PDB file of C-alpha atoms in Angstrom:
ATOM      1  CA  MET A   1      32.977-119.636  70.391  1.00 63.00           C
ATOM      2  CA  ASN A   2      31.711-116.886  67.460  1.00 71.00           C
ATOM      3  CA  GLN A   3      34.622-115.001  67.008  1.00 85.00           C
ATOM      4  CA  ARG A   4      36.651-114.137  63.813  1.00 93.00           C
ATOM      5  CA  MET A   5      39.458-115.851  62.374  1.00 96.00           C
ATOM      6  CA  TRP A   6      41.522-117.128  60.139  1.00 97.00           C
ATOM      7  CA  ALA A   7      42.554-120.341  58.651  1.00 97.00           C
ATOM      8  CA  VAL A   8      45.853-120.054  57.244  1.00 97.00           C
ATOM      9  CA  ASP A   9      48.418-122.033  55.142  1.00 96.00           C
ATOM     10  CA  VAL A  10      51.974-121.645  53.544  1.00 95.00           C
ATOM     11  CA  GLU A  11      53.795-122.869  50.848  1.00 94.00           C
ATOM     12  CA  GLY A  12      57.289-122.383  50.670  1.00 93.00           C
ATOM     13  CA  ASN A  13      59.943-122.293  48.692  1.00 93.00           C
ATOM     14  CA  GLY A  14      62.189-124.876  49.902  1.00 91.00           C
ATOM     15  CA  GLY A  15      64.896-122.736  51.172  1.00 88.00           C
ATOM     16  CA  SER A  16      66.506-123.168  54.888  1.00 88.00           C
ATOM     17  CA  PRO A  17      64.981-120.847  56.252  1.00 88.00           C
ATOM     18  CA  ALA A  18      61.964-121.058  54.298  1.00 89.00           C
ATOM     19  CA  GLU A  19      60.608-118.256  52.128  1.00 93.00           C
ATOM     20  CA  ILE A  20      56.671-117.429  51.550  1.00 94.00           C
ATOM     21  CA  VAL A  21      55.505-118.736  48.017  1.00 96.00           C
ATOM     22  CA  GLU A  22      52.037-118.924  48.725  1.00 96.00           C
ATOM     23  CA  LEU A  23      49.956-117.850  50.945  1.00 97.00           C
ATOM     24  CA  ALA A  24      46.401-118.495  51.831  1.00 96.00           C
ATOM     25  CA  ILE A  25      43.628-117.195  54.447  1.00 97.00           C
ATOM     26  CA  VAL A  26      40.452-118.568  54.693  1.00 97.00           C
ATOM     27  CA  GLU A  27      37.776-116.574  56.778  1.00 97.00           C
ATOM     28  CA  MET A  28      35.584-118.265  59.642  1.00 97.00           C
ATOM     29  CA  GLU A  29      32.760-116.764  62.159  1.00 95.00           C
ATOM     30  CA  GLY A  30      32.561-118.687  64.495  1.00 86.00           C
ATOM     31  CA  LEU A  31      32.469-122.953  63.159  1.00 91.00           C
ATOM     32  CA  GLN A  32      31.244-121.008  59.449  1.00 94.00           C
ATOM     33  CA  LEU A  33      33.153-120.311  56.831  1.00 96.00           C
ATOM     34  CA  THR A  34      31.867-116.926  55.798  1.00 96.00           C
ATOM     35  CA  GLY A  35      32.899-117.738  51.988  1.00 94.00           C
ATOM     36  CA  ARG A  36      35.953-113.928  52.231  1.00 95.00           C
ATOM     37  CA  TYR A  37      39.095-115.435  51.494  1.00 95.00           C
ATOM     38  CA  LYS A  38      42.580-113.936  50.451  1.00 96.00           C
ATOM     39  CA  HIS A  39      45.044-115.495  48.243  1.00 95.00           C
ATOM     40  CA  TRP A  40      49.029-113.973  47.336  1.00 96.00           C
ATOM     41  CA  ARG A  41      51.782-115.401  45.845  1.00 96.00           C
ATOM     42  CA  PHE A  42      55.275-114.181  46.459  1.00 96.00           C
ATOM     43  CA  LYS A  43      58.500-113.932  44.434  1.00 95.00           C
ATOM     44  CA  PRO A  44      61.144-115.574  46.887  1.00 94.00           C
ATOM     45  CA  LYS A  45      64.331-114.283  47.040  1.00 91.00           C
ATOM     46  CA  GLY A  46      66.096-118.113  46.735  1.00 89.00           C
ATOM     47  CA  GLY A  47      63.886-119.439  44.057  1.00 91.00           C
ATOM     48  CA  ILE A  48      62.083-122.934  44.389  1.00 94.00           C
ATOM     49  CA  THR A  49      63.314-126.327  44.621  1.00 93.00           C
ATOM     50  CA  PRO A  50      62.614-128.410  42.323  1.00 92.00           C
ATOM     51  CA  ILE A  51      61.516-131.198  44.501  1.00 93.00           C
ATOM     52  CA  VAL A  52      59.108-128.269  46.418  1.00 93.00           C
ATOM     53  CA  SER A  53      57.187-127.934  43.007  1.00 93.00           C
ATOM     54  CA  ARG A  54      56.307-131.299  42.457  1.00 92.00           C
ATOM     55  CA  ILE A  55      54.871-131.468  45.596  1.00 88.00           C
ATOM     56  CA  HIS A  56      52.410-127.636  45.327  1.00 90.00           C
ATOM     57  CA  GLY A  57      52.804-127.420  42.314  1.00 92.00           C
ATOM     58  CA  ILE A  58      54.121-123.657  42.193  1.00 94.00           C
ATOM     59  CA  TRP A  59      57.512-123.650  39.762  1.00 94.00           C
ATOM     60  CA  GLU A  60      59.758-120.540  39.637  1.00 93.00           C
ATOM     61  CA  ARG A  61      57.947-119.168  36.167  1.00 95.00           C
ATOM     62  CA  ASP A  62      54.365-118.988  38.310  1.00 95.00           C
ATOM     63  CA  VAL A  63      56.035-116.132  40.026  1.00 96.00           C
ATOM     64  CA  ALA A  64      58.159-115.068  38.025  1.00 94.00           C
ATOM     65  CA  ASP A  65      56.206-111.318  37.710  1.00 96.00           C
ATOM     66  CA  ALA A  66      55.161-111.837  41.469  1.00 96.00           C
ATOM     67  CA  PRO A  67      55.561-108.985  43.956  1.00 96.00           C
ATOM     68  CA  GLU A  68      58.333-109.874  46.943  1.00 94.00           C
ATOM     69  CA  ILE A  69      56.499-110.333  50.062  1.00 92.00           C
ATOM     70  CA  GLU A  70      57.860-107.044  51.550  1.00 91.00           C
ATOM     71  CA  ASP A  71      56.003-105.332  48.539  1.00 93.00           C
ATOM     72  CA  VAL A  72      52.686-106.412  50.148  1.00 93.00           C
ATOM     73  CA  ILE A  73      52.752-106.484  53.183  1.00 91.00           C
ATOM     74  CA  ASP A  74      50.602-104.147  54.449  1.00 92.00           C
ATOM     75  CA  ASP A  75      47.976-105.983  52.381  1.00 93.00           C
ATOM     76  CA  VAL A  76      49.012-109.083  54.334  1.00 93.00           C
ATOM     77  CA  PHE A  77      48.671-107.066  57.695  1.00 91.00           C
ATOM     78  CA  GLU A  78      45.377-105.289  56.593  1.00 92.00           C
ATOM     79  CA  TRP A  79      43.666-109.164  56.205  1.00 93.00           C
ATOM     80  CA  LEU A  80      45.151-110.579  59.535  1.00 91.00           C
ATOM     81  CA  GLU A  81      44.978-107.937  61.925  1.00 89.00           C
ATOM     82  CA  ASP A  82      45.930-109.627  65.367  1.00 90.00           C
ATOM     83  CA  ALA A  83      42.705-111.843  64.554  1.00 94.00           C
ATOM     84  CA  PRO A  84      42.953-115.324  65.574  1.00 96.00           C
ATOM     85  CA  ILE A  85      44.447-118.430  63.072  1.00 97.00           C
ATOM     86  CA  VAL A  86      43.520-121.956  62.393  1.00 97.00           C
ATOM     87  CA  GLY A  87      46.052-124.154  60.698  1.00 98.00           C
ATOM     88  CA  HIS A  88      47.133-127.503  60.378  1.00 98.00           C
ATOM     89  CA  ASN A  89      50.619-127.905  62.317  1.00 97.00           C
ATOM     90  CA  VAL A  90      49.864-124.063  62.756  1.00 97.00           C
ATOM     91  CA  ARG A  91      53.258-124.001  64.307  1.00 96.00           C
ATOM     92  CA  VAL A  92      54.469-123.709  60.776  1.00 94.00           C
ATOM     93  CA  GLU A  93      52.697-120.980  59.654  1.00 94.00           C
ATOM     94  CA  LEU A  94      53.549-118.627  62.515  1.00 94.00           C
ATOM     95  CA  GLU A  95      57.701-119.612  62.164  1.00 93.00           C
ATOM     96  CA  ILE A  96      57.330-118.440  58.278  1.00 93.00           C
ATOM     97  CA  ILE A  97      54.792-115.975  58.166  1.00 94.00           C
ATOM     98  CA  GLY A  98      56.535-114.537  61.746  1.00 92.00           C
ATOM     99  CA  ARG A  99      59.653-114.546  59.986  1.00 91.00           C
ATOM    100  CA  ALA A 100      58.771-112.383  57.038  1.00 90.00           C
ATOM    101  CA  MET A 101      56.432-110.149  59.302  1.00 90.00           C
ATOM    102  CA  GLU A 102      58.149-109.437  62.737  1.00 88.00           C
ATOM    103  CA  ASP A 103      55.585-106.918  64.000  1.00 88.00           C
ATOM    104  CA  TRP A 104      52.614-109.619  63.585  1.00 91.00           C
ATOM    105  CA  GLN A 105      51.702-111.721  66.260  1.00 92.00           C
ATOM    106  CA  PRO A 106      47.871-113.574  66.258  1.00 96.00           C
ATOM    107  CA  SER A 107      45.996-113.317  69.729  1.00 95.00           C
ATOM    108  CA  ALA A 108      45.487-117.064  69.480  1.00 96.00           C
ATOM    109  CA  ALA A 109      47.029-119.866  66.934  1.00 97.00           C
ATOM    110  CA  PHE A 110      44.753-122.549  67.391  1.00 97.00           C
ATOM    111  CA  ASP A 111      46.546-126.039  65.807  1.00 98.00           C
ATOM    112  CA  THR A 112      43.783-128.464  63.568  1.00 98.00           C
ATOM    113  CA  LEU A 113      46.256-131.437  64.128  1.00 98.00           C
ATOM    114  CA  ARG A 114      46.490-131.147  67.946  1.00 97.00           C
ATOM    115  CA  ILE A 115      42.805-130.988  67.779  1.00 98.00           C
ATOM    116  CA  ALA A 116      42.735-134.399  65.638  1.00 98.00           C
ATOM    117  CA  ARG A 117      44.898-136.203  67.689  1.00 98.00           C
ATOM    118  CA  ARG A 118      42.862-135.169  70.903  1.00 97.00           C
ATOM    119  CA  LEU A 119      39.259-136.312  68.998  1.00 98.00           C
ATOM    120  CA  VAL A 120      39.732-138.781  66.389  1.00 97.00           C
ATOM    121  CA  PRO A 121      43.276-140.526  67.999  1.00 97.00           C
ATOM    122  CA  ASN A 122      42.195-143.788  66.326  1.00 96.00           C
ATOM    123  CA  GLU A 123      43.254-142.859  62.993  1.00 96.00           C
ATOM    124  CA  LYS A 124      46.209-144.526  61.653  1.00 95.00           C
ATOM    125  CA  LYS A 125      47.540-140.648  60.293  1.00 97.00           C
ATOM    126  CA  HIS A 126      46.598-137.288  61.754  1.00 98.00           C
ATOM    127  CA  GLY A 127      47.749-135.272  58.099  1.00 96.00           C
ATOM    128  CA  LEU A 128      45.775-132.965  56.676  1.00 96.00           C
ATOM    129  CA  GLU A 129      44.855-134.733  53.407  1.00 94.00           C
ATOM    130  CA  TYR A 130      44.547-138.043  54.975  1.00 97.00           C
ATOM    131  CA  LEU A 131      41.923-136.471  57.575  1.00 98.00           C
ATOM    132  CA  GLY A 132      40.464-134.938  54.752  1.00 97.00           C
ATOM    133  CA  ASN A 133      39.610-138.036  52.515  1.00 96.00           C
ATOM    134  CA  THR A 134      38.960-139.994  55.061  1.00 97.00           C
ATOM    135  CA  LEU A 135      36.227-137.802  56.327  1.00 97.00           C
ATOM    136  CA  GLY A 136      35.057-136.719  53.197  1.00 97.00           C
ATOM    137  CA  LEU A 137      36.009-133.138  53.259  1.00 97.00           C
ATOM    138  CA  LEU A 138      38.243-132.702  50.010  1.00 95.00           C
ATOM    139  CA  ASP A 139      35.235-131.560  47.635  1.00 94.00           C
ATOM    140  CA  ALA A 140      34.288-129.178  49.949  1.00 95.00           C
ATOM    141  CA  ALA A 141      37.907-128.100  50.713  1.00 95.00           C
ATOM    142  CA  GLY A 142      38.079-127.544  46.769  1.00 92.00           C
ATOM    143  CA  ALA A 143      34.670-125.301  46.487  1.00 92.00           C
ATOM    144  CA  ALA A 144      35.236-123.239  49.214  1.00 91.00           C
ATOM    145  CA  THR A 145      38.497-121.736  47.061  1.00 88.00           C
ATOM    146  CA  GLY A 146      38.742-123.475  43.900  1.00 84.00           C
ATOM    147  CA  GLY A 147      42.087-124.465  45.084  1.00 76.00           C
ATOM    148  CA  GLY A 148      44.045-128.060  44.499  1.00 79.00           C
ATOM    149  CA  SER A 149      45.166-130.103  46.894  1.00 80.00           C
ATOM    150  CA  HIS A 150      48.400-129.133  48.291  1.00 78.00           C
ATOM    151  CA  SER A 151      48.058-125.572  47.370  1.00 91.00           C
ATOM    152  CA  ALA A 152      47.847-122.481  50.210  1.00 95.00           C
ATOM    153  CA  PRO A 153      43.971-122.213  48.965  1.00 95.00           C
ATOM    154  CA  PHE A 154      42.796-125.783  49.241  1.00 96.00           C
ATOM    155  CA  ASP A 155      44.966-126.147  52.398  1.00 96.00           C
ATOM    156  CA  ALA A 156      43.387-122.776  54.877  1.00 97.00           C
ATOM    157  CA  ALA A 157      39.922-124.237  53.589  1.00 97.00           C
ATOM    158  CA  LEU A 158      40.346-128.027  54.513  1.00 97.00           C
ATOM    159  CA  SER A 159      41.761-127.001  57.399  1.00 98.00           C
ATOM    160  CA  ALA A 160      39.180-124.909  58.254  1.00 98.00           C
ATOM    161  CA  ILE A 161      36.477-127.804  57.562  1.00 98.00           C
ATOM    162  CA  LEU A 162      38.640-130.017  59.368  1.00 98.00           C
ATOM    163  CA  LEU A 163      37.897-127.696  62.567  1.00 98.00           C
ATOM    164  CA  GLN A 164      33.913-127.430  61.672  1.00 97.00           C
ATOM    165  CA  HIS A 165      33.715-131.416  61.373  1.00 98.00           C
ATOM    166  CA  LEU A 166      36.015-132.314  64.287  1.00 98.00           C
ATOM    167  CA  LEU A 167      33.801-129.528  66.976  1.00 97.00           C
ATOM    168  CA  ALA A 168      30.210-129.515  65.188  1.00 96.00           C
ATOM    169  CA  PRO A 169      29.189-132.279  67.370  1.00 96.00           C
ATOM    170  CA  LEU A 170      30.384-131.008  70.806  1.00 97.00           C
ATOM    171  CA  SER A 171      28.741-129.238  73.422  1.00 96.00           C
ATOM    172  CA  GLU A 172      30.131-125.614  73.739  1.00 95.00           C
ATOM    173  CA  ALA A 173      31.724-126.315  76.910  1.00 96.00           C
ATOM    174  CA  GLU A 174      33.284-129.093  75.391  1.00 97.00           C
ATOM    175  CA  ARG A 175      34.802-126.948  72.453  1.00 96.00           C
ATOM    176  CA  GLN A 176      35.890-123.975  74.529  1.00 95.00           C
ATOM    177  CA  ALA A 177      38.371-126.260  76.169  1.00 96.00           C
ATOM    178  CA  VAL A 178      39.719-128.502  73.179  1.00 97.00           C
ATOM    179  CA  MET A 179      40.015-125.018  71.666  1.00 96.00           C
ATOM    180  CA  GLU A 180      42.350-123.763  74.349  1.00 96.00           C
ATOM    181  CA  ASP A 181      44.095-126.909  74.601  1.00 96.00           C
ATOM    182  CA  ALA A 182      44.789-126.144  70.588  1.00 97.00           C
ATOM    183  CA  ASP A 183      46.134-122.674  71.639  1.00 97.00           C
ATOM    184  CA  ILE A 184      49.666-122.743  70.954  1.00 96.00           C
ATOM    185  CA  LEU A 185      50.388-119.487  72.054  1.00 95.00           C
ATOM    186  CA  ARG A 186      48.460-119.881  75.129  1.00 87.00           C
ATOM    187  CA  VAL A 187      50.327-123.353  75.680  1.00 64.00           C
ATOM    188  CA  GLN A 188      54.172-121.860  75.132  1.00 59.00           C
ATOM    189  CA  GLN A 189      52.981-118.427  76.682  1.00 53.00           C
ATOM    190  CA  GLY A 190      51.981-121.271  80.433  1.00 50.00           C
ATOM    191  CA  SER A 191      55.065-123.092  79.835  1.00 49.00           C
ATOM    192  CA  LEU A 192      57.318-119.533  80.566  1.00 46.00           C
ATOM    193  CA  LEU A 193      54.933-118.477  83.415  1.00 43.00           C
TER     194      LEU A 193
END
C-alpha cells in the first residue's frame, strides 16, 4: 500500500456533457499526503451555468483569461501519467477527464464513496462533505491546499484525507482487500471477463 497515487477532483460547467472548469490533484504516497498538488482552471467552450457557479463558486469572470483544456493537456498528462487515482464517486472524474483527454487511462481508480459505504455503513449519508464534517476532516482538507469547500483542491484533499482516515485502523491485508474492491476499473474489467 505504498504506491504513489493522485486524489483527483473536477468541477464542471453544468453542461451536458459537462466540461471541466477546474481540476485539482493531490499526491499521496501510500496513505500520506506528500504536500505536492496541482490545480488548473479552464475556460469551457459552453460557458458556466449560474446554478453550478453558485455551488462551486467559479463564475465566467474567474475563467475569462484561463486556457482551454486542450491548450494545457500535455501538462495535465505529465502530472497524472498513468498513476492510480482516488476520488469520491471517482466514476465522475474518470468520465469527465476521459472525455477531455481520450488517451488518458489511470492504472487504477479507487472510489472513496464505495470504501465509506463499506467501512462506515451506519452513517446516514455518504457524501464527501457530510463525511468530512462528521469525521472532523474539513480543517485538514482546507489546510492541505488552501482551497475552500466545493472547490476542486479542497475536495481532492478531502478525498485523500478520508481515504487515509478510513484505512488507517485496518491491517495491511484488510487495506489491500478494501482497495481492490474499491478499484472501479478492476471491477469493470472483471465484469467483462
